[in-house]
Amino acid sequence: MEKQVERTSENTMASRTRLLAYTGIFAALTVVFTAYLFHIPVGMNGGYIHFGDTLIYLAATLLPLPYALAVGALGGGIADLLTAPMWAIATVIIKMLIVLPFSSKGTNVLNRRNIVAPILSFFISATGYYLAEMILFGSRAALLTAFSGSLVQSGGSAVLFYILAAAFQSSGLKKRMF
């Protein structure tokens, strides 16, 4: 009986270690895809278009919620500290919130919820950055600009997410990872 308890404890520790490792990998990839790869500055407010949200979406479909929240906060926050520090606090909050519409439960990466989730994440992101812009710059006039920039950003990330999620699902990668 003691050996079984000991083995269960070891499996739990190995599982946590694996989840932390995946969290670190996804956070690092989010930084790279946000700050460096396909990083396209837009507007005068320090904003930019990137594919970092794609990695956050994938993490949200693969990792349990607390780990996915960490990917969003760390990946997005570090990327902003490197490229547009004034947005870092808002980004940490917003990138954690865009994880919430997704589900990592089950064996499918692409389920009904995860197919709709990028659309919901767009509204969360656009609203969050609009509110942050109001706080940072005191302007309420940029609603259309904020939403159109977020549409391009979130739309590109969603398309790449659907492609990668389909590849993950068809290869059975989620089952092998966890």
JSON list of C-alpha atoms in Angstrom, two decimals:
[
{"chain": "A", "resi": 1, "resn": "MET", "atom": "CA", "xyz": [0.00, 0.00, 0.00]},
{"chain": "A", "resi": 2, "resn": "GLU", "atom": "CA", "xyz": [2.85, 2.40, 0.83]},
{"chain": "A", "resi": 3, "resn": "LYS", "atom": "CA", "xyz": [4.48, 1.74, -2.53]},
{"chain": "A", "resi": 4, "resn": "GLN", "atom": "CA", "xyz": [1.23, 2.55, -4.32]},
{"chain": "A", "resi": 5, "resn": "VAL", "atom": "CA", "xyz": [0.91, 5.86, -2.44]},
{"chain": "A", "resi": 6, "resn": "GLU", "atom": "CA", "xyz": [4.57, 6.61, -3.17]},
{"chain": "A", "resi": 7, "resn": "ARG", "atom": "CA", "xyz": [4.10, 5.82, -6.89]},
{"chain": "A", "resi": 8, "resn": "THR", "atom": "CA", "xyz": [0.99, 8.02, -7.05]},
{"chain": "A", "resi": 9, "resn": "SER", "atom": "CA", "xyz": [2.91, 10.86, -5.43]},
{"chain": "A", "resi": 10, "resn": "GLU", "atom": "CA", "xyz": [5.75, 10.45, -7.96]},
{"chain": "A", "resi": 11, "resn": "ASN", "atom": "CA", "xyz": [3.26, 10.44, -10.87]},
{"chain": "A", "resi": 12, "resn": "THR", "atom": "CA", "xyz": [1.62, 13.60, -9.54]},
{"chain": "A", "resi": 13, "resn": "MET", "atom": "CA", "xyz": [5.00, 15.31, -9.22]},
{"chain": "A", "resi": 14, "resn": "ALA", "atom": "CA", "xyz": [6.01, 14.22, -12.72]},
{"chain": "A", "resi": 15, "resn": "SER", "atom": "CA", "xyz": [2.68, 15.48, -14.08]},
{"chain": "A", "resi": 16, "resn": "ARG", "atom": "CA", "xyz": [3.12, 18.88, -12.41]},
{"chain": "A", "resi": 17, "resn": "THR", "atom": "CA", "xyz": [6.67, 19.11, -13.68]},
{"chain": "A", "resi": 18, "resn": "ARG", "atom": "CA", "xyz": [5.51, 18.30, -17.20]},
{"chain": "A", "resi": 19, "resn": "LEU", "atom": "CA", "xyz": [2.75, 20.93, -16.99]},
{"chain": "A", "resi": 20, "resn": "LEU", "atom": "CA", "xyz": [5.22, 23.55, -15.75]},
{"chain": "A", "resi": 21, "resn": "ALA", "atom": "CA", "xyz": [7.60, 22.67, -18.57]},
{"chain": "A", "resi": 22, "resn": "TYR", "atom": "CA", "xyz": [4.83, 23.01, -21.18]},
{"chain": "A", "resi": 23, "resn": "THR", "atom": "CA", "xyz": [3.77, 26.28, -19.57]},
{"chain": "A", "resi": 24, "resn": "GLY", "atom": "CA", "xyz": [7.31, 27.63, -19.89]},
{"chain": "A", "resi": 25, "resn": "ILE", "atom": "CA", "xyz": [7.61, 26.47, -23.49]},
{"chain": "A", "resi": 26, "resn": "PHE", "atom": "CA", "xyz": [4.28, 28.04, -24.47]},
{"chain": "A", "resi": 27, "resn": "ALA", "atom": "CA", "xyz": [5.11, 31.28, -22.62]},
{"chain": "A", "resi": 28, "resn": "ALA", "atom": "CA", "xyz": [8.50, 31.49, -24.38]},
{"chain": "A", "resi": 29, "resn": "LEU", "atom": "CA", "xyz": [6.93, 30.80, -27.78]},
{"chain": "A", "resi": 30, "resn": "THR", "atom": "CA", "xyz": [4.30, 33.45, -27.06]},
{"chain": "A", "resi": 31, "resn": "VAL", "atom": "CA", "xyz": [7.06, 35.99, -26.38]},
{"chain": "A", "resi": 32, "resn": "VAL", "atom": "CA", "xyz": [8.87, 35.10, -29.61]},
{"chain": "A", "resi": 33, "resn": "PHE", "atom": "CA", "xyz": [5.69, 35.14, -31.74]},
{"chain": "A", "resi": 34, "resn": "THR", "atom": "CA", "xyz": [4.53, 38.39, -30.13]},
{"chain": "A", "resi": 35, "resn": "ALA", "atom": "CA", "xyz": [7.71, 40.43, -29.92]},
{"chain": "A", "resi": 36, "resn": "TYR", "atom": "CA", "xyz": [9.83, 39.17, -32.79]},
{"chain": "A", "resi": 37, "resn": "LEU", "atom": "CA", "xyz": [8.20, 36.98, -35.46]},
{"chain": "A", "resi": 38, "resn": "PHE", "atom": "CA", "xyz": [5.74, 38.83, -37.71]},
{"chain": "A", "resi": 39, "resn": "HIS", "atom": "CA", "xyz": [5.73, 41.76, -35.26]},
{"chain": "A", "resi": 40, "resn": "ILE", "atom": "CA", "xyz": [4.12, 44.62, -37.21]},
{"chain": "A", "resi": 41, "resn": "PRO", "atom": "CA", "xyz": [3.79, 47.98, -35.40]},
{"chain": "A", "resi": 42, "resn": "VAL", "atom": "CA", "xyz": [0.49, 49.79, -36.04]},
{"chain": "A", "resi": 43, "resn": "GLY", "atom": "CA", "xyz": [-0.73, 53.24, -35.05]},
{"chain": "A", "resi": 44, "resn": "MET", "atom": "CA", "xyz": [0.87, 55.83, -32.85]},
{"chain": "A", "resi": 45, "resn": "ASN", "atom": "CA", "xyz": [-0.05, 54.20, -29.54]},
{"chain": "A", "resi": 46, "resn": "GLY", "atom": "CA", "xyz": [2.68, 51.53, -29.41]},
{"chain": "A", "resi": 47, "resn": "GLY", "atom": "CA", "xyz": [0.36, 48.74, -30.53]},
{"chain": "A", "resi": 48, "resn": "TYR", "atom": "CA", "xyz": [1.36, 45.98, -32.93]},
{"chain": "A", "resi": 49, "resn": "ILE", "atom": "CA", "xyz": [0.03, 42.99, -34.81]},
{"chain": "A", "resi": 50, "resn": "HIS", "atom": "CA", "xyz": [1.47, 39.58, -33.98]},
{"chain": "A", "resi": 51, "resn": "PHE", "atom": "CA", "xyz": [0.66, 35.85, -33.80]},
{"chain": "A", "resi": 52, "resn": "GLY", "atom": "CA", "xyz": [1.40, 35.41, -30.09]},
{"chain": "A", "resi": 53, "resn": "ASP", "atom": "CA", "xyz": [-2.27, 34.93, -29.30]},
{"chain": "A", "resi": 54, "resn": "THR", "atom": "CA", "xyz": [-2.18, 31.76, -31.39]},
{"chain": "A", "resi": 55, "resn": "LEU", "atom": "CA", "xyz": [0.14, 30.19, -28.82]},
{"chain": "A", "resi": 56, "resn": "ILE", "atom": "CA", "xyz": [-2.05, 31.41, -25.96]},
{"chain": "A", "resi": 57, "resn": "TYR", "atom": "CA", "xyz": [-5.10, 29.85, -27.65]},
{"chain": "A", "resi": 58, "resn": "LEU", "atom": "CA", "xyz": [-3.25, 26.55, -28.13]},
{"chain": "A", "resi": 59, "resn": "ALA", "atom": "CA", "xyz": [-2.08, 26.55, -24.52]},
{"chain": "A", "resi": 60, "resn": "ALA", "atom": "CA", "xyz": [-5.68, 27.16, -23.43]},
{"chain": "A", "resi": 61, "resn": "THR", "atom": "CA", "xyz": [-6.82, 24.05, -25.33]},
{"chain": "A", "resi": 62, "resn": "LEU", "atom": "CA", "xyz": [-4.02, 21.83, -24.04]},
{"chain": "A", "resi": 63, "resn": "LEU", "atom": "CA", "xyz": [-3.21, 22.96, -20.49]},
{"chain": "A", "resi": 64, "resn": "PRO", "atom": "CA", "xyz": [-5.41, 23.17, -17.39]},
{"chain": "A", "resi": 65, "resn": "LEU", "atom": "CA", "xyz": [-6.74, 26.67, -16.76]},
{"chain": "A", "resi": 66, "resn": "PRO", "atom": "CA", "xyz": [-4.17, 27.90, -14.17]},
{"chain": "A", "resi": 67, "resn": "TYR", "atom": "CA", "xyz": [-1.30, 26.97, -16.48]},
{"chain": "A", "resi": 68, "resn": "ALA", "atom": "CA", "xyz": [-2.95, 28.53, -19.53]},
{"chain": "A", "resi": 69, "resn": "LEU", "atom": "CA", "xyz": [-3.55, 31.73, -17.54]},
{"chain": "A", "resi": 70, "resn": "ALA", "atom": "CA", "xyz": [0.17, 31.79, -16.72]},
{"chain": "A", "resi": 71, "resn": "VAL", "atom": "CA", "xyz": [1.06, 31.38, -20.40]},
{"chain": "A", "resi": 72, "resn": "GLY", "atom": "CA", "xyz": [-1.09, 34.38, -21.32]},
{"chain": "A", "resi": 73, "resn": "ALA", "atom": "CA", "xyz": [0.17, 36.57, -18.48]},
{"chain": "A", "resi": 74, "resn": "LEU", "atom": "CA", "xyz": [3.85, 35.68, -18.77]},
{"chain": "A", "resi": 75, "resn": "GLY", "atom": "CA", "xyz": [4.10, 35.41, -22.55]},
{"chain": "A", "resi": 76, "resn": "GLY", "atom": "CA", "xyz": [2.15, 38.56, -23.32]},
{"chain": "A", "resi": 77, "resn": "GLY", "atom": "CA", "xyz": [3.55, 40.52, -20.39]},
{"chain": "A", "resi": 78, "resn": "ILE", "atom": "CA", "xyz": [7.19, 39.76, -21.13]},
{"chain": "A", "resi": 79, "resn": "ALA", "atom": "CA", "xyz": [6.68, 40.53, -24.84]},
{"chain": "A", "resi": 80, "resn": "ASP", "atom": "CA", "xyz": [5.24, 43.93, -23.94]},
{"chain": "A", "resi": 81, "resn": "LEU", "atom": "CA", "xyz": [8.04, 44.64, -21.48]},
{"chain": "A", "resi": 82, "resn": "LEU", "atom": "CA", "xyz": [10.43, 44.04, -24.39]},
{"chain": "A", "resi": 83, "resn": "THR", "atom": "CA", "xyz": [8.53, 46.04, -27.02]},
{"chain": "A", "resi": 84, "resn": "ALA", "atom": "CA", "xyz": [5.87, 48.37, -25.57]},
{"chain": "A", "resi": 85, "resn": "PRO", "atom": "CA", "xyz": [6.24, 48.53, -21.77]},
{"chain": "A", "resi": 86, "resn": "MET", "atom": "CA", "xyz": [3.39, 50.98, -21.23]},
{"chain": "A", "resi": 87, "resn": "TRP", "atom": "CA", "xyz": [0.95, 48.21, -22.25]},
{"chain": "A", "resi": 88, "resn": "ALA", "atom": "CA", "xyz": [2.42, 45.47, -20.02]},
{"chain": "A", "resi": 89, "resn": "ILE", "atom": "CA", "xyz": [-0.01, 45.70, -17.09]},
{"chain": "A", "resi": 90, "resn": "ALA", "atom": "CA", "xyz": [-3.06, 45.80, -19.36]},
{"chain": "A", "resi": 91, "resn": "THR", "atom": "CA", "xyz": [-1.67, 42.96, -21.45]},
{"chain": "A", "resi": 92, "resn": "VAL", "atom": "CA", "xyz": [-1.12, 40.69, -18.45]},
{"chain": "A", "resi": 93, "resn": "ILE", "atom": "CA", "xyz": [-4.78, 41.11, -17.48]},
{"chain": "A", "resi": 94, "resn": "ILE", "atom": "CA", "xyz": [-6.19, 40.90, -21.01]},
{"chain": "A", "resi": 95, "resn": "LYS", "atom": "CA", "xyz": [-4.13, 37.88, -22.06]},
{"chain": "A", "resi": 96, "resn": "MET", "atom": "CA", "xyz": [-5.29, 35.98, -18.99]},
{"chain": "A", "resi": 97, "resn": "LEU", "atom": "CA", "xyz": [-8.90, 36.86, -19.80]},
{"chain": "A", "resi": 98, "resn": "ILE", "atom": "CA", "xyz": [-8.68, 35.68, -23.44]},
{"chain": "A", "resi": 99, "resn": "VAL", "atom": "CA", "xyz": [-7.93, 32.17, -22.15]},
{"chain": "A", "resi": 100, "resn": "LEU", "atom": "CA", "xyz": [-11.28, 31.86, -20.36]},
{"chain": "A", "resi": 101, "resn": "PRO", "atom": "CA", "xyz": [-13.51, 31.02, -23.38]},
{"chain": "A", "resi": 102, "resn": "PHE", "atom": "CA", "xyz": [-11.38, 27.94, -24.21]},
{"chain": "A", "resi": 103, "resn": "SER", "atom": "CA", "xyz": [-11.50, 24.45, -22.72]},
{"chain": "A", "resi": 104, "resn": "SER", "atom": "CA", "xyz": [-8.70, 21.93, -22.31]},
{"chain": "A", "resi": 105, "resn": "LYS", "atom": "CA", "xyz": [-11.08, 19.19, -21.19]},
{"chain": "A", "resi": 106, "resn": "GLY", "atom": "CA", "xyz": [-11.46, 16.11, -23.34]},
{"chain": "A", "resi": 107, "resn": "THR", "atom": "CA", "xyz": [-9.17, 14.71, -25.98]},
{"chain": "A", "resi": 108, "resn": "ASN", "atom": "CA", "xyz": [-10.13, 17.04, -28.84]},
{"chain": "A", "resi": 109, "resn": "VAL", "atom": "CA", "xyz": [-8.32, 20.30, -29.40]},
{"chain": "A", "resi": 110, "resn": "LEU", "atom": "CA", "xyz": [-11.04, 21.45, -31.78]},
{"chain": "A", "resi": 111, "resn": "ASN", "atom": "CA", "xyz": [-14.40, 21.06, -30.09]},
{"chain": "A", "resi": 112, "resn": "ARG", "atom": "CA", "xyz": [-17.43, 23.36, -30.39]},
{"chain": "A", "resi": 113, "resn": "ARG", "atom": "CA", "xyz": [-16.29, 25.55, -27.54]},
{"chain": "A", "resi": 114, "resn": "ASN", "atom": "CA", "xyz": [-12.74, 25.97, -28.87]},
{"chain": "A", "resi": 115, "resn": "ILE", "atom": "CA", "xyz": [-13.99, 26.76, -32.37]},
{"chain": "A", "resi": 116, "resn": "VAL", "atom": "CA", "xyz": [-16.06, 29.68, -31.04]},
{"chain": "A", "resi": 117, "resn": "ALA", "atom": "CA", "xyz": [-13.54, 30.76, -28.38]},
{"chain": "A", "resi": 118, "resn": "PRO", "atom": "CA", "xyz": [-11.28, 32.91, -30.62]},
{"chain": "A", "resi": 119, "resn": "ILE", "atom": "CA", "xyz": [-14.30, 35.03, -31.54]},
{"chain": "A", "resi": 120, "resn": "LEU", "atom": "CA", "xyz": [-15.13, 35.60, -27.88]},
{"chain": "A", "resi": 121, "resn": "SER", "atom": "CA", "xyz": [-11.44, 36.27, -27.17]},
{"chain": "A", "resi": 122, "resn": "PHE", "atom": "CA", "xyz": [-11.47, 38.95, -29.86]},
{"chain": "A", "resi": 123, "resn": "PHE", "atom": "CA", "xyz": [-14.22, 40.85, -28.03]},
{"chain": "A", "resi": 124, "resn": "ILE", "atom": "CA", "xyz": [-12.43, 40.47, -24.69]},
{"chain": "A", "resi": 125, "resn": "SER", "atom": "CA", "xyz": [-9.14, 41.65, -26.20]},
{"chain": "A", "resi": 126, "resn": "ALA", "atom": "CA", "xyz": [-10.61, 44.56, -28.18]},
{"chain": "A", "resi": 127, "resn": "THR", "atom": "CA", "xyz": [-12.65, 45.80, -25.22]},
{"chain": "A", "resi": 128, "resn": "GLY", "atom": "CA", "xyz": [-9.72, 45.40, -22.84]},
{"chain": "A", "resi": 129, "resn": "TYR", "atom": "CA", "xyz": [-7.29, 47.30, -25.04]},
{"chain": "A", "resi": 130, "resn": "TYR", "atom": "CA", "xyz": [-9.86, 50.00, -25.74]},
{"chain": "A", "resi": 131, "resn": "LEU", "atom": "CA", "xyz": [-10.33, 50.51, -21.99]},
{"chain": "A", "resi": 132, "resn": "ALA", "atom": "CA", "xyz": [-6.56, 50.47, -21.47]},
{"chain": "A", "resi": 133, "resn": "GLU", "atom": "CA", "xyz": [-6.14, 53.05, -24.22]},
{"chain": "A", "resi": 134, "resn": "MET", "atom": "CA", "xyz": [-8.73, 55.26, -22.53]},
{"chain": "A", "resi": 135, "resn": "ILE", "atom": "CA", "xyz": [-6.79, 55.02, -19.27]},
{"chain": "A", "resi": 136, "resn": "LEU", "atom": "CA", "xyz": [-3.37, 55.52, -20.86]},
{"chain": "A", "resi": 137, "resn": "PHE", "atom": "CA", "xyz": [-4.25, 58.25, -23.33]},
{"chain": "A", "resi": 138, "resn": "GLY", "atom": "CA", "xyz": [-7.54, 59.65, -22.04]},
{"chain": "A", "resi": 139, "resn": "SER", "atom": "CA", "xyz": [-9.22, 59.21, -25.40]},
{"chain": "A", "resi": 140, "resn": "ARG", "atom": "CA", "xyz": [-12.61, 57.65, -25.99]},
{"chain": "A", "resi": 141, "resn": "ALA", "atom": "CA", "xyz": [-12.66, 58.52, -29.68]},
{"chain": "A", "resi": 142, "resn": "ALA", "atom": "CA", "xyz": [-10.65, 55.53, -30.86]},
{"chain": "A", "resi": 143, "resn": "LEU", "atom": "CA", "xyz": [-13.28, 52.80, -30.44]},
{"chain": "A", "resi": 144, "resn": "LEU", "atom": "CA", "xyz": [-13.43, 51.97, -34.15]},
{"chain": "A", "resi": 145, "resn": "THR", "atom": "CA", "xyz": [-9.65, 52.09, -34.46]},
{"chain": "A", "resi": 146, "resn": "ALA", "atom": "CA", "xyz": [-9.16, 49.86, -31.40]},
{"chain": "A", "resi": 147, "resn": "PHE", "atom": "CA", "xyz": [-11.66, 47.26, -32.62]},
{"chain": "A", "resi": 148, "resn": "SER", "atom": "CA", "xyz": [-10.42, 47.25, -36.23]},
{"chain": "A", "resi": 149, "resn": "GLY", "atom": "CA", "xyz": [-6.79, 46.79, -35.11]},
{"chain": "A", "resi": 150, "resn": "SER", "atom": "CA", "xyz": [-7.86, 44.03, -32.75]},
{"chain": "A", "resi": 151, "resn": "LEU", "atom": "CA", "xyz": [-9.89, 42.39, -35.53]},
{"chain": "A", "resi": 152, "resn": "VAL", "atom": "CA", "xyz": [-6.80, 42.10, -37.73]},
{"chain": "A", "resi": 153, "resn": "GLN", "atom": "CA", "xyz": [-4.69, 40.91, -34.78]},
{"chain": "A", "resi": 154, "resn": "SER", "atom": "CA", "xyz": [-7.20, 38.43, -33.41]},
{"chain": "A", "resi": 155, "resn": "GLY", "atom": "CA", "xyz": [-8.34, 37.29, -36.85]},
{"chain": "A", "resi": 156, "resn": "GLY", "atom": "CA", "xyz": [-4.82, 36.38, -37.94]},
{"chain": "A", "resi": 157, "resn": "SER", "atom": "CA", "xyz": [-4.18, 34.58, -34.66]},
{"chain": "A", "resi": 158, "resn": "ALA", "atom": "CA", "xyz": [-7.49, 32.71, -34.96]},
{"chain": "A", "resi": 159, "resn": "VAL", "atom": "CA", "xyz": [-6.75, 31.49, -38.50]},
{"chain": "A", "resi": 160, "resn": "LEU", "atom": "CA", "xyz": [-3.31, 30.24, -37.48]},
{"chain": "A", "resi": 161, "resn": "PHE", "atom": "CA", "xyz": [-4.83, 28.67, -34.34]},
{"chain": "A", "resi": 162, "resn": "TYR", "atom": "CA", "xyz": [-7.40, 26.73, -36.40]},
{"chain": "A", "resi": 163, "resn": "ILE", "atom": "CA", "xyz": [-4.65, 25.42, -38.69]},
{"chain": "A", "resi": 164, "resn": "LEU", "atom": "CA", "xyz": [-2.35, 24.38, -35.83]},
{"chain": "A", "resi": 165, "resn": "ALA", "atom": "CA", "xyz": [-5.20, 22.99, -33.72]},
{"chain": "A", "resi": 166, "resn": "ALA", "atom": "CA", "xyz": [-6.35, 20.83, -36.65]},
{"chain": "A", "resi": 167, "resn": "ALA", "atom": "CA", "xyz": [-2.78, 19.57, -37.06]},
{"chain": "A", "resi": 168, "resn": "PHE", "atom": "CA", "xyz": [-2.50, 18.82, -33.32]},
{"chain": "A", "resi": 169, "resn": "GLN", "atom": "CA", "xyz": [-5.83, 17.01, -33.36]},
{"chain": "A", "resi": 170, "resn": "SER", "atom": "CA", "xyz": [-5.16, 14.93, -36.48]},
{"chain": "A", "resi": 171, "resn": "SER", "atom": "CA", "xyz": [-1.75, 13.89, -35.19]},
{"chain": "A", "resi": 172, "resn": "GLY", "atom": "CA", "xyz": [-3.11, 12.94, -31.75]},
{"chain": "A", "resi": 173, "resn": "LEU", "atom": "CA", "xyz": [-0.48, 15.16, -30.14]},
{"chain": "A", "resi": 174, "resn": "LYS", "atom": "CA", "xyz": [-2.67, 16.08, -27.17]},
{"chain": "A", "resi": 175, "resn": "LYS", "atom": "CA", "xyz": [-3.10, 12.43, -26.20]},
{"chain": "A", "resi": 176, "resn": "ARG", "atom": "CA", "xyz": [0.66, 11.85, -26.43]},
{"chain": "A", "resi": 177, "resn": "MET", "atom": "CA", "xyz": [1.56, 15.01, -24.51]},
{"chain": "A", "resi": 178, "resn": "PHE", "atom": "CA", "xyz": [-0.76, 14.29, -21.61]}
]
